JSON list of C-alpha atoms and ligand atoms in Angstrom, two decimals:
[
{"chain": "A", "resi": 180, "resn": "UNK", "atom": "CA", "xyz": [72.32, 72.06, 22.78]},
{"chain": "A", "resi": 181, "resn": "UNK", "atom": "CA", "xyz": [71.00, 76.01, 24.02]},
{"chain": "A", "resi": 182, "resn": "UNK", "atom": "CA", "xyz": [73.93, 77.09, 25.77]},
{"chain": "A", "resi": 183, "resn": "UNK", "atom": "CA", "xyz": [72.76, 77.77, 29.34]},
{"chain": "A", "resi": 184, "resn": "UNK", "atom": "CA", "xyz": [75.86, 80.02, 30.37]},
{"chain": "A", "resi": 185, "resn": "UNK", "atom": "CA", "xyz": [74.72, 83.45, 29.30]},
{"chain": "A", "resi": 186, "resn": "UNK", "atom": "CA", "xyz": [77.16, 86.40, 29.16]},
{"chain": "A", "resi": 187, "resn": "UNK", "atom": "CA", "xyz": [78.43, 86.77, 31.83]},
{"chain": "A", "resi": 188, "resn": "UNK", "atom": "CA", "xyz": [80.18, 83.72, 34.68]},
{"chain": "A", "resi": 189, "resn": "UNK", "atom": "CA", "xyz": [81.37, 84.20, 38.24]},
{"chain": "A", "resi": 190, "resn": "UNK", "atom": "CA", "xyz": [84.52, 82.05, 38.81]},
{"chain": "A", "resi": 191, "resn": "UNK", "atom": "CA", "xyz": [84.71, 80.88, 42.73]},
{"chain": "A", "resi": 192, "resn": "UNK", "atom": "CA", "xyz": [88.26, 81.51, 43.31]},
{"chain": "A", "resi": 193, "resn": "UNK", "atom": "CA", "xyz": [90.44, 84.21, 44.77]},
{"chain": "A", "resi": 194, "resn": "UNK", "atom": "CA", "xyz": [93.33, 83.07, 42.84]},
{"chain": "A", "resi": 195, "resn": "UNK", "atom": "CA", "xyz": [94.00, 85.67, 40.17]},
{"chain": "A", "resi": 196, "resn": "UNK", "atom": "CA", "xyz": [95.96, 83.18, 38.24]},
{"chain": "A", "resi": 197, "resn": "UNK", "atom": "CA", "xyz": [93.08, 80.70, 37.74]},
{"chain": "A", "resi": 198, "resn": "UNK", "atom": "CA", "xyz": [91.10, 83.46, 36.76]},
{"chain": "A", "resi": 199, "resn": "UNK", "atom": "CA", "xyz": [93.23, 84.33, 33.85]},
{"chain": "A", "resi": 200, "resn": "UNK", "atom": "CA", "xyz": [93.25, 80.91, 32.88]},
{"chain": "A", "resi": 201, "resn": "UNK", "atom": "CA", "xyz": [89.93, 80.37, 32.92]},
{"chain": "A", "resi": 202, "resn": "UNK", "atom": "CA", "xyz": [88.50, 84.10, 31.10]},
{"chain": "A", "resi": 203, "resn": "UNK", "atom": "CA", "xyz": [90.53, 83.19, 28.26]},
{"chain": "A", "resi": 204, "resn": "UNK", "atom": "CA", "xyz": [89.30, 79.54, 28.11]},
{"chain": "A", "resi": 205, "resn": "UNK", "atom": "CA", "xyz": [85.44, 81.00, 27.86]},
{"chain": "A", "resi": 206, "resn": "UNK", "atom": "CA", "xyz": [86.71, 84.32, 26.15]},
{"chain": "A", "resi": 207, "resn": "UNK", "atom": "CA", "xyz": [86.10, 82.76, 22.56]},
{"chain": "A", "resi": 208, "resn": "UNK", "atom": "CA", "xyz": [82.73, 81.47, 23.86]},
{"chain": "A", "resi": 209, "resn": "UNK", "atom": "CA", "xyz": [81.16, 84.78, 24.26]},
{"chain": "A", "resi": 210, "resn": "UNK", "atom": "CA", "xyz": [81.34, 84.45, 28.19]},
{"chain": "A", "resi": 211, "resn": "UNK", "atom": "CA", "xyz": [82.84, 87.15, 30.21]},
{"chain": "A", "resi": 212, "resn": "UNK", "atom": "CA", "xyz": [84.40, 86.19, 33.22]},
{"chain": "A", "resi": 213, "resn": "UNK", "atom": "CA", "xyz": [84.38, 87.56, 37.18]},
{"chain": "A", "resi": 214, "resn": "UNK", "atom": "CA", "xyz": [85.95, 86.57, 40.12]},
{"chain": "A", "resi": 215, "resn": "UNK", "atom": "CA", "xyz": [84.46, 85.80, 43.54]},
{"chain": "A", "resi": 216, "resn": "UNK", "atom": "CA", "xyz": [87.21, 88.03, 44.58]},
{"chain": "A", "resi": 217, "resn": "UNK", "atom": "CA", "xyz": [85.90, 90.85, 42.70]},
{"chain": "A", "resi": 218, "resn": "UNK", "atom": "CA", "xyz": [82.75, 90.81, 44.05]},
{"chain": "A", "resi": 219, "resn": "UNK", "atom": "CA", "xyz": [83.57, 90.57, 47.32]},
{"chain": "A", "resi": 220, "resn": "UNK", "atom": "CA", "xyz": [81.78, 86.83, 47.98]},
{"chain": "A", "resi": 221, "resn": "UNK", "atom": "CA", "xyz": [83.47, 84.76, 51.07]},
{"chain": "A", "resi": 222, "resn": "UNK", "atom": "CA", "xyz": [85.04, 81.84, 50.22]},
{"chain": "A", "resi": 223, "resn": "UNK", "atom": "CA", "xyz": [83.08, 78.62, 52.00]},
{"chain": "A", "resi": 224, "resn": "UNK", "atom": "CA", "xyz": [84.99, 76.09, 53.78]},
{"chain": "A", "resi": 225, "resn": "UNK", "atom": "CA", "xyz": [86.18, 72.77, 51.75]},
{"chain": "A", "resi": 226, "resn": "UNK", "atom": "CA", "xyz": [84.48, 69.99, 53.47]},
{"chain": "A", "resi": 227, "resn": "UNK", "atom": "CA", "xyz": [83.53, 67.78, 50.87]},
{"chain": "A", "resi": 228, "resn": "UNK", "atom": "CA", "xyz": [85.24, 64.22, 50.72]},
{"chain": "A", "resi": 229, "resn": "UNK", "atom": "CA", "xyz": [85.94, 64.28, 46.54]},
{"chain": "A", "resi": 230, "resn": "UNK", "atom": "CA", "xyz": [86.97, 66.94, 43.98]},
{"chain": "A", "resi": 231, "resn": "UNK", "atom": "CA", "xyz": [83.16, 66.94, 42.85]},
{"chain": "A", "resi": 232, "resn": "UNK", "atom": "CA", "xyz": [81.25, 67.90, 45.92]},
{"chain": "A", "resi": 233, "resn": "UNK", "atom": "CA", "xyz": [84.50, 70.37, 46.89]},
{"chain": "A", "resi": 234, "resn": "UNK", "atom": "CA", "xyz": [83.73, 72.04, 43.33]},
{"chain": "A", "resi": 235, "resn": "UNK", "atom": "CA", "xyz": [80.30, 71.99, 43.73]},
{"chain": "A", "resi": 236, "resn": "UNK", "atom": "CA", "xyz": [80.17, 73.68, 47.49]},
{"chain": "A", "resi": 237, "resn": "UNK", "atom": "CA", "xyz": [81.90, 76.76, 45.88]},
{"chain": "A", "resi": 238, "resn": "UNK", "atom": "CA", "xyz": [79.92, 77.59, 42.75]},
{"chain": "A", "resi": 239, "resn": "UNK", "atom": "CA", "xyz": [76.77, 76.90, 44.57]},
{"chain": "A", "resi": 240, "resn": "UNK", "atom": "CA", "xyz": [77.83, 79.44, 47.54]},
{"chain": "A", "resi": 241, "resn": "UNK", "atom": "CA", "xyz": [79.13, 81.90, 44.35]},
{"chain": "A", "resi": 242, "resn": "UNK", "atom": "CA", "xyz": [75.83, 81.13, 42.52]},
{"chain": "A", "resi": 243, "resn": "UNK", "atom": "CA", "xyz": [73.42, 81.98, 45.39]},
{"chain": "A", "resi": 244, "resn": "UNK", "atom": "CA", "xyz": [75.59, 84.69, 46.73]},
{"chain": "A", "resi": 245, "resn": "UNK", "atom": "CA", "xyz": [75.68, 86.90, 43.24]},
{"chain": "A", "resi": 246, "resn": "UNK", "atom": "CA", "xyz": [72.58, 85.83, 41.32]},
{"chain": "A", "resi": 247, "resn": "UNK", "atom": "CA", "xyz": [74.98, 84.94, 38.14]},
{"chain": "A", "resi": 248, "resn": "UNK", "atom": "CA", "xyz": [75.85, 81.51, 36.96]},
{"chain": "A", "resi": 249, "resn": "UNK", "atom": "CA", "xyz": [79.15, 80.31, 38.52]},
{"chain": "A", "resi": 250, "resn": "UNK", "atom": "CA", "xyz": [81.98, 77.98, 37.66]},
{"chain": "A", "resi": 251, "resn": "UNK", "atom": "CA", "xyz": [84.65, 76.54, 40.20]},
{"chain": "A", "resi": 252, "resn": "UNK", "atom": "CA", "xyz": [87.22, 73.94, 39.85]},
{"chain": "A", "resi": 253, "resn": "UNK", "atom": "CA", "xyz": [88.84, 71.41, 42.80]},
{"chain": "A", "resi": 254, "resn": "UNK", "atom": "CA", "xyz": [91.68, 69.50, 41.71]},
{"chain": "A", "resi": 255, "resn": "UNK", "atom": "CA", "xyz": [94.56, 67.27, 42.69]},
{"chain": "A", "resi": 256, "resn": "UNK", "atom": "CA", "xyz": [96.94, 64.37, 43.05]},
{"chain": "A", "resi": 257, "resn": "UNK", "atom": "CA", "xyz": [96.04, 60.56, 43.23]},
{"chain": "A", "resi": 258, "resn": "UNK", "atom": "CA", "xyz": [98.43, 58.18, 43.71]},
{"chain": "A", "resi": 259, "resn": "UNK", "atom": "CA", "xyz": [97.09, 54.37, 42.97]},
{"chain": "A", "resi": 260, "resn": "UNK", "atom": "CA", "xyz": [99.14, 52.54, 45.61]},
{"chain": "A", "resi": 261, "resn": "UNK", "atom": "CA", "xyz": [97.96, 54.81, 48.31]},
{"chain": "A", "resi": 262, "resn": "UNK", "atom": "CA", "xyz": [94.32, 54.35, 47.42]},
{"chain": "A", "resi": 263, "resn": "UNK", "atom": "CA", "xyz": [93.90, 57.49, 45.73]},
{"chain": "A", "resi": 264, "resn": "UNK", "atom": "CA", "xyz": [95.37, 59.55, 48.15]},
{"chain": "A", "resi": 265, "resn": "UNK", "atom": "CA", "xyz": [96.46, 62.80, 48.83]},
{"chain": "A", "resi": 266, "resn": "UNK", "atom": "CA", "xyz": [93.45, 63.57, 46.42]},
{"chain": "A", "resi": 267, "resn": "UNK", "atom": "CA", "xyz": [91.33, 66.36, 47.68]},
{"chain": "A", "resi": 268, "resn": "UNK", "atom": "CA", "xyz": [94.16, 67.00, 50.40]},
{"chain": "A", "resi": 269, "resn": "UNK", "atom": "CA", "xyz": [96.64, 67.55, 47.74]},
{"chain": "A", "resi": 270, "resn": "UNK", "atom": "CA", "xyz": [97.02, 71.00, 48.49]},
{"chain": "A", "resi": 271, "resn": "UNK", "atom": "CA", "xyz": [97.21, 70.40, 52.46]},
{"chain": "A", "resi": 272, "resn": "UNK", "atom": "CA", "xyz": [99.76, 68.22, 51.68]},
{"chain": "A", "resi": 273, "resn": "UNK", "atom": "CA", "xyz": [101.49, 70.98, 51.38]},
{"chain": "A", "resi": 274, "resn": "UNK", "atom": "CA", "xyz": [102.81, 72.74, 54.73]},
{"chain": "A", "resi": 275, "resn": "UNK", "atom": "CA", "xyz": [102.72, 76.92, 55.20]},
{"chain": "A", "resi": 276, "resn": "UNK", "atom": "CA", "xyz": [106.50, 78.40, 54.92]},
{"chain": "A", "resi": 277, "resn": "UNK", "atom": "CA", "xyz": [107.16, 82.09, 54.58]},
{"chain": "A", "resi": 278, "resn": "UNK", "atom": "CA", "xyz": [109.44, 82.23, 51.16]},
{"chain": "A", "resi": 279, "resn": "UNK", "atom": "CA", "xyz": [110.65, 86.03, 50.31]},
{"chain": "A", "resi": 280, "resn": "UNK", "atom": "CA", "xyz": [108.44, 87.91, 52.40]},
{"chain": "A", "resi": 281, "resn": "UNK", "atom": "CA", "xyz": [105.36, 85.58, 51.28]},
{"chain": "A", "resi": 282, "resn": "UNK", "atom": "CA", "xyz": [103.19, 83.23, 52.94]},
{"chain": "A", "resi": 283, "resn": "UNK", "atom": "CA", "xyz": [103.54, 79.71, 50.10]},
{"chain": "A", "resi": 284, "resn": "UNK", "atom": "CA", "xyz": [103.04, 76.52, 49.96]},
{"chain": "A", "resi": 285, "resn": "UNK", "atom": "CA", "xyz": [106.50, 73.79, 50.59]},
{"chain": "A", "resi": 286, "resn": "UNK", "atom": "CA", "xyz": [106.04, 71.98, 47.46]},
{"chain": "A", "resi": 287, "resn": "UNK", "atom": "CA", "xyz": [108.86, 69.65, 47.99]},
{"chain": "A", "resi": 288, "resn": "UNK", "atom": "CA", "xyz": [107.72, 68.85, 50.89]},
{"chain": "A", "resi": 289, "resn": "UNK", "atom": "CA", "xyz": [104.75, 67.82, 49.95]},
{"chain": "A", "resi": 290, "resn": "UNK", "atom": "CA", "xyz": [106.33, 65.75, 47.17]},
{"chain": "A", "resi": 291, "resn": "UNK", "atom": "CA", "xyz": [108.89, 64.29, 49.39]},
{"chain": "A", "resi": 292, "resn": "UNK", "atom": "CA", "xyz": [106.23, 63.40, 51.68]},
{"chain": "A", "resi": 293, "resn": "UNK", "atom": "CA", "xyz": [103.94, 61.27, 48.73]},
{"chain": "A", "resi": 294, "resn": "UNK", "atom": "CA", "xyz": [107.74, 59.49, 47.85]},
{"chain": "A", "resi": 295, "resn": "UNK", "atom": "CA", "xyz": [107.89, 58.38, 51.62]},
{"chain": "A", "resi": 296, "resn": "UNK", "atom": "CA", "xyz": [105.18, 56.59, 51.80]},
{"chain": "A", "resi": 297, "resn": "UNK", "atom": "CA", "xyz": [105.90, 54.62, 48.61]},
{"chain": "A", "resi": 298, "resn": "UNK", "atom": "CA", "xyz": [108.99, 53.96, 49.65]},
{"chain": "A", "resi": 299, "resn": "UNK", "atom": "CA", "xyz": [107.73, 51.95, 52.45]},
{"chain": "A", "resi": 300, "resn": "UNK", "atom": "CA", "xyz": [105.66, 49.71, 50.39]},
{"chain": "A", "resi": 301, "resn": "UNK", "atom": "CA", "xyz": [108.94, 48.61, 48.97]},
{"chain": "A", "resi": 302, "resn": "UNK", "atom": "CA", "xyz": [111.07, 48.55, 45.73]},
{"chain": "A", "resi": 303, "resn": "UNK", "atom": "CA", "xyz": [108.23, 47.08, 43.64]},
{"chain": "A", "resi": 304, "resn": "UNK", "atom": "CA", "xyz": [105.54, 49.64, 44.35]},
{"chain": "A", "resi": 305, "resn": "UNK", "atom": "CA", "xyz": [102.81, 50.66, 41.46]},
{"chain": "A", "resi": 306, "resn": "UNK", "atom": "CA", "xyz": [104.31, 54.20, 41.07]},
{"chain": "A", "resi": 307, "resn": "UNK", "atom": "CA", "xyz": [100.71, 55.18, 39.04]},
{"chain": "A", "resi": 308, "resn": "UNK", "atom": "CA", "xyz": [98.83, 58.06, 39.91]},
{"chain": "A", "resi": 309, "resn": "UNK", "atom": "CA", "xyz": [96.84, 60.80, 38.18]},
{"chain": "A", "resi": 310, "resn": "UNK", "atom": "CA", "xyz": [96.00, 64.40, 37.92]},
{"chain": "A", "resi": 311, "resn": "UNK", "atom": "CA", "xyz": [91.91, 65.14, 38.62]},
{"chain": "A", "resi": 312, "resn": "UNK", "atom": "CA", "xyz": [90.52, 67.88, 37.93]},
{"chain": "A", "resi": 313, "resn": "UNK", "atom": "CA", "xyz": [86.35, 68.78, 38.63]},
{"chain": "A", "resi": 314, "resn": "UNK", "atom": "CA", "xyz": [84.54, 71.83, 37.45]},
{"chain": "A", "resi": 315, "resn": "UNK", "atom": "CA", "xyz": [81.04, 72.78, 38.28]},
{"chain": "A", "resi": 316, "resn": "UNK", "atom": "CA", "xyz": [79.16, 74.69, 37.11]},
{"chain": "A", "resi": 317, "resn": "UNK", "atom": "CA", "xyz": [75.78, 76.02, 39.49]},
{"chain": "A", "resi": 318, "resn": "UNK", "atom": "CA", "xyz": [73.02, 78.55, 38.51]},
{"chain": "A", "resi": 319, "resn": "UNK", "atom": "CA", "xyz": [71.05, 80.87, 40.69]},
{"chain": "A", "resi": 320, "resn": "UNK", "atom": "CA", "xyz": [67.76, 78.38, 40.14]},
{"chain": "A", "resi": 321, "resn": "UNK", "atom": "CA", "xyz": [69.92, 75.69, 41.85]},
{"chain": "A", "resi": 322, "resn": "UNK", "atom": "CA", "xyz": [70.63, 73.75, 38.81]},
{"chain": "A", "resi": 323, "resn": "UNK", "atom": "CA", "xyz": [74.34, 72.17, 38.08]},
{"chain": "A", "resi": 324, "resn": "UNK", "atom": "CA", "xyz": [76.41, 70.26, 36.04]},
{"chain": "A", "resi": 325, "resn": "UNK", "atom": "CA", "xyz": [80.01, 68.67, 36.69]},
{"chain": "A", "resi": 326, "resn": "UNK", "atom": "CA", "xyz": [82.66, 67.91, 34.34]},
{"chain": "A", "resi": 327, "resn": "UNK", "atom": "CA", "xyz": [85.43, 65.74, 35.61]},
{"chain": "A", "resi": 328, "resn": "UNK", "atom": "CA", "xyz": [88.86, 65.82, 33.70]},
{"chain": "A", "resi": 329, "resn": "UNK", "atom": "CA", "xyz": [92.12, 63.29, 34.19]},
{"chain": "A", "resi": 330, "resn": "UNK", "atom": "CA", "xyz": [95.66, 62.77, 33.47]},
{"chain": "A", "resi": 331, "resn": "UNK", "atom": "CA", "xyz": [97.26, 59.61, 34.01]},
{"chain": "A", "resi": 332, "resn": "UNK", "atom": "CA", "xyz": [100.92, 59.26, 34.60]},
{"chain": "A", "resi": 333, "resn": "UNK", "atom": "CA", "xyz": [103.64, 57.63, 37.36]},
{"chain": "A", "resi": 334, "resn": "UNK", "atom": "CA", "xyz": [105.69, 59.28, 40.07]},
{"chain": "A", "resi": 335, "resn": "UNK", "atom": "CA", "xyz": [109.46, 59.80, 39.81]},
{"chain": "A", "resi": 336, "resn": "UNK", "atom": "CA", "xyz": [112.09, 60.63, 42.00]},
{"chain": "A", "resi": 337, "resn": "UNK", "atom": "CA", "xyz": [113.69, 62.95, 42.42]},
{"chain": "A", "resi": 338, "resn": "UNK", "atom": "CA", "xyz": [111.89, 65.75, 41.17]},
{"chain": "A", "resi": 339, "resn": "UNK", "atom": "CA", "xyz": [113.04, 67.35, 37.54]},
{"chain": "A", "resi": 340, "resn": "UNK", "atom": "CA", "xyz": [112.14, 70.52, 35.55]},
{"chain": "A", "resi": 341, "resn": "UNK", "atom": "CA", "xyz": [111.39, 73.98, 37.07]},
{"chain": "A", "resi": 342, "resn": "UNK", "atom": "CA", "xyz": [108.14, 74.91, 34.40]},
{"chain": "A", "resi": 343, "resn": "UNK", "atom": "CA", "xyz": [104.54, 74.72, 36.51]},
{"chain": "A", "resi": 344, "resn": "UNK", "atom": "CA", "xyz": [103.30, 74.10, 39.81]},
{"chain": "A", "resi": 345, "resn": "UNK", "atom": "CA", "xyz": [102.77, 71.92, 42.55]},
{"chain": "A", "resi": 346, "resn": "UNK", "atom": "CA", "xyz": [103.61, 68.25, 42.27]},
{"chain": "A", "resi": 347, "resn": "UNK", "atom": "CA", "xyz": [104.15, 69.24, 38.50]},
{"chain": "A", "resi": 348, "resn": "UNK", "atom": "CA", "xyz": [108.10, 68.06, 38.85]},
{"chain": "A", "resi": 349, "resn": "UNK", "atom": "CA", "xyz": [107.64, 63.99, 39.78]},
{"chain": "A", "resi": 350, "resn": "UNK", "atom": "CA", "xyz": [105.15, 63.29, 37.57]},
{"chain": "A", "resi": 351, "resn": "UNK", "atom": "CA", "xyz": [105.66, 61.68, 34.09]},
{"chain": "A", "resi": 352, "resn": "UNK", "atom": "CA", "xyz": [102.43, 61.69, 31.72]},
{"chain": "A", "resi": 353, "resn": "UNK", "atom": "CA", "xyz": [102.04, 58.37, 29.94]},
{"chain": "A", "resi": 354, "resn": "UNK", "atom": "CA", "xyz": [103.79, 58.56, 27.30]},
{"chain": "A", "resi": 355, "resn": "UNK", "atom": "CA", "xyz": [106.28, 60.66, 27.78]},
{"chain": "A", "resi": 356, "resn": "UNK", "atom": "CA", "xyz": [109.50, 60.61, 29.54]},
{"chain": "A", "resi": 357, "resn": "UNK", "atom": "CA", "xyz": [109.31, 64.17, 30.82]},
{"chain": "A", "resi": 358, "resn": "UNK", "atom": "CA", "xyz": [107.84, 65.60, 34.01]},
{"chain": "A", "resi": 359, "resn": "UNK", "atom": "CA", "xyz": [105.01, 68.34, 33.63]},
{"chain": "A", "resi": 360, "resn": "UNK", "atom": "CA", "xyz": [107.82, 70.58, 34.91]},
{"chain": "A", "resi": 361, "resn": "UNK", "atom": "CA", "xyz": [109.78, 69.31, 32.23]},
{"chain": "A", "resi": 362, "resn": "UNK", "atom": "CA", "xyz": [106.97, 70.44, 29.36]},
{"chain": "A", "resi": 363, "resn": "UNK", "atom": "CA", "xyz": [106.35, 73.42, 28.20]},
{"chain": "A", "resi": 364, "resn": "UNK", "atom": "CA", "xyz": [103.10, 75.33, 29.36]},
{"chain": "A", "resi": 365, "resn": "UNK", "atom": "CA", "xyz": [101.49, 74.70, 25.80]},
{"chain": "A", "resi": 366, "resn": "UNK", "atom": "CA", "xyz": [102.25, 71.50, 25.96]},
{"chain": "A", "resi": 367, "resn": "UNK", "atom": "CA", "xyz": [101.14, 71.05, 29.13]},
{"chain": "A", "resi": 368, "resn": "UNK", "atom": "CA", "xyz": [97.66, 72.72, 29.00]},
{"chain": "A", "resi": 369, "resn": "UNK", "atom": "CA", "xyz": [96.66, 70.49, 25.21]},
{"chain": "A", "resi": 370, "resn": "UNK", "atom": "CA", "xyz": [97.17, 66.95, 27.86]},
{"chain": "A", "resi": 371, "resn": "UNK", "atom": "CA", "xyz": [96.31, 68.37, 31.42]},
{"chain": "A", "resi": 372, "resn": "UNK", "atom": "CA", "xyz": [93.75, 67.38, 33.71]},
{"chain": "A", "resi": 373, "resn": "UNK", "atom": "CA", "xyz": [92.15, 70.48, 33.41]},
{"chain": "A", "resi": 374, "resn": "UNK", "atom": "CA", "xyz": [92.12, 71.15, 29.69]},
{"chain": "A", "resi": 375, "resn": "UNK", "atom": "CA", "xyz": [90.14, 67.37, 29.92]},
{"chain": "A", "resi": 376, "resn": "UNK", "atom": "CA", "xyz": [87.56, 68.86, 31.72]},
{"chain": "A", "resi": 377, "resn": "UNK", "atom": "CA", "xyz": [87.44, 72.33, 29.62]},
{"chain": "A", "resi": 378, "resn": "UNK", "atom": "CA", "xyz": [86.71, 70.22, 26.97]},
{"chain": "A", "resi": 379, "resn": "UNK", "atom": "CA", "xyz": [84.10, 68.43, 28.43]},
{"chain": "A", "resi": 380, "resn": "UNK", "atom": "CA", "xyz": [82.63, 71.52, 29.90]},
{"chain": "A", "resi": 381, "resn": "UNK", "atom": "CA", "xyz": [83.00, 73.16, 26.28]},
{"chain": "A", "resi": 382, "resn": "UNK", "atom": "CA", "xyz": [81.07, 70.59, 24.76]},
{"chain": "A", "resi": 383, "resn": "UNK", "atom": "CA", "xyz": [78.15, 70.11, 27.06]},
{"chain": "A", "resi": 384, "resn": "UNK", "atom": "CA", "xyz": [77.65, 74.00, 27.21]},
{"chain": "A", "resi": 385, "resn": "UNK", "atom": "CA", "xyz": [78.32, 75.74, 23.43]},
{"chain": "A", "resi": 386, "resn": "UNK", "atom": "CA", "xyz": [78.32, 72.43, 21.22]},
{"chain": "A", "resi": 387, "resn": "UNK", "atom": "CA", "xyz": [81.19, 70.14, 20.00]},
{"chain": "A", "resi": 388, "resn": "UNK", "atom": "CA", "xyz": [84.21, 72.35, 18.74]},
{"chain": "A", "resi": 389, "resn": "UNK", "atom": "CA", "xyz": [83.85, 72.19, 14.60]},
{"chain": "B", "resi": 220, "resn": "IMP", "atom": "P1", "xyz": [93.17, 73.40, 44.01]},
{"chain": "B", "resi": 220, "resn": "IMP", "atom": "O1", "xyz": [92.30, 72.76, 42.99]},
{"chain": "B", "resi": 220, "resn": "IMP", "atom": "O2", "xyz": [93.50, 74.80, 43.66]},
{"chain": "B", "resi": 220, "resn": "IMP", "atom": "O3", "xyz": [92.66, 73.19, 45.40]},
{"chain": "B", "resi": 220, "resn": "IMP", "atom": "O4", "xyz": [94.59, 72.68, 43.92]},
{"chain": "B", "resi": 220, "resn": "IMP", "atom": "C1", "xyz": [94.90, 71.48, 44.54]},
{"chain": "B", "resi": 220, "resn": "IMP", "atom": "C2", "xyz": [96.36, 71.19, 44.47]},
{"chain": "B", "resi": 220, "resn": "IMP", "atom": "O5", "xyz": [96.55, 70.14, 43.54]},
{"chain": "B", "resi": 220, "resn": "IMP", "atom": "C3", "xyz": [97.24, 72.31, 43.96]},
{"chain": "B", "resi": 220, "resn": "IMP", "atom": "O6", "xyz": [97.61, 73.16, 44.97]},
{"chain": "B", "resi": 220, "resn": "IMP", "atom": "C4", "xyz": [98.43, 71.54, 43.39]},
{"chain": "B", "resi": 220, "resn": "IMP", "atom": "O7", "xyz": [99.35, 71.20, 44.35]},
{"chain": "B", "resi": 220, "resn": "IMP", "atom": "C5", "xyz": [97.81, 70.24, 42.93]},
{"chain": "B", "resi": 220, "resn": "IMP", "atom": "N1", "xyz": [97.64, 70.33, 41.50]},
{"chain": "B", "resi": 220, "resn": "IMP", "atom": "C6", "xyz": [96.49, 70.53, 40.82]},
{"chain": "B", "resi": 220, "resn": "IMP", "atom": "N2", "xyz": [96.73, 70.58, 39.50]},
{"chain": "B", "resi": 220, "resn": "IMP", "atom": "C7", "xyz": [98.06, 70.43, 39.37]},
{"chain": "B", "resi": 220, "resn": "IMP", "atom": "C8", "xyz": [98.93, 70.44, 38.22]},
{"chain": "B", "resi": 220, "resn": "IMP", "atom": "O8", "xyz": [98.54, 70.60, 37.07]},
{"chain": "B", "resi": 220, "resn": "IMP", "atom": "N3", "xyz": [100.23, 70.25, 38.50]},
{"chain": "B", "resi": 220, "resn": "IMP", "atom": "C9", "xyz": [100.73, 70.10, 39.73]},
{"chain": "B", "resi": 220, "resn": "IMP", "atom": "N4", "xyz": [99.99, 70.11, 40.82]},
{"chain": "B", "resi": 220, "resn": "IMP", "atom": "C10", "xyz": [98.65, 70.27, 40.63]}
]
C-alpha cells in the first residue's frame, strides 16, 4: 500500500508526553512529528459519545487548521459489568486536586470510585474490563482512517504497583497476575491498548512490519 502520511504529521494533543511517545513510534517510519501545541492550534471540545468520533473531532480540527496530515488518539477504561462505562469519561472520572503546586488529576479517586459501583452489584460481579485506545488519522482533503486498539484484563482491589498512569494500578492483563503498574514500561507498551492500535495504524499506512 502507497503510504499516504508524507513527511511530516501534526499530533492533536498538548500533552508533551504523548508527543514523545508518539514521534518515536513514527520516527523509524520516516515521519516527523509536531504538536498542536507547537503550532499554536486550539484544542476543540470532546463531545463525541465513543473513543472514535472523540479521536476523530481532533485530527480533523488539527488537519483543517494546519494544512498537514494529523493523528490524535482518545482512550480509556471499560468496565463490562457497568456496560462499558467510564469509557470516554475515563479521564473525567477523575476529579481536579492541586498536588505540589500543580493542577492533576485524583487517580485514586477515580479508581475508588469504578470499585464502588462494583461493589454494589455484589460479591459475584464480572470484574472484566478493558483498555481502548482509537487513533485517527485526518488529511487536509477531508479524508480519514481509524485504528482501534484493546487490552483486555479484570479489576482488582486495592490498587498495586507505582509504574504508569491512570487506572494503570487495578488492572490485571489476562494473563498475568500483575497490574500495569506492576509491569515494567517495556513490558507494558509490547501488550497495551495503544501499541494495538500503533500496530494497526503501522500496517495500514507503511506496509506489514518484515
Ligand atoms: P486520553 O485518551 O488522554 O483522554 O486519556 C483518557 C484516560 O484514560 C487517561 O487519562 C487515563 O486515565 C485512562 N487511560 C488511558 N490509557 C491508560 C493506560 O494505559 N493506563 C491507565 N489509564 C489509562
Amino acid at each position: 500500500m502507497q503510504n499516504r502520511l508524507g513527511k511530516t504529521l501534526v499530533i492533536a494533543t498538548h500533552n508533551a508526553g504523548k508527543l514523545r511517545e508518539i514521534s518515536a513510534l513514527l520516527a523509524p517510519h520516516g515521519v516527523e512529528c509536531l504538536s498542536a501545541g507547537m503550532l499554536g492550534l486550539p484544542e476543540p471540545a470532546e463531545t463525541g459519545k465513543t473513543f472514535a468520533e472523540n479521536a476523530l473531532i481532533k485530527a480533523r480540527a488539527a488537519a483543517e487548521a494546519s494544512q498537514i496530515p494529523a493523528l490524535a488518539d482518545d482512550s480509556g477504561l471499560c468496565v463490562a459489568a457497568l456496560n462499558g462505562r467510564p469509557g470516554v469519561y475515563t479521564a473525567d472520572w477523575a476529579g481536579r486536586q492541586w498536588f505540589e503546586g500543580e493542577m492533576g488529576r485524583d487517580w485514586y479517586m477515580a479508581m475508588g470510585k469504578v470499585e464502588g459501583l462494583l461493589c454494589e452489584l455484589g460479591p459475584d460481579v464480572d470484574r472484566s474490563a478493558w483498555f481502548s485506545c482509537v487513533l485517527a488519522l485526518a488529511w487536509p482533503d477531508g479524508d480519514s482512517a481509524v485504528y482501534e486498539g484493546r487490552v483486555d484484563g479484570s479489576l482488582t482491589w486495592p490498587p498495586r504497583g507505582k509504574l504508569g498512569f491512570g487506572y494503570d494500578p487495578v488492572f490485571v492483563p489476562n494473563g498475568s497476575t500483575l497490574t500495569f503498574a506492576e509491569i515494567d514500561a517495556q513490558e507494558k507498551h509490547r501488550i497495551s491498548h495503544r501499541a494495538d492500535a500503533f500496530a494497526k495504524l503501522v500496517a495500514d499506512q507503511f506496509g506489514p512490519i518484515s
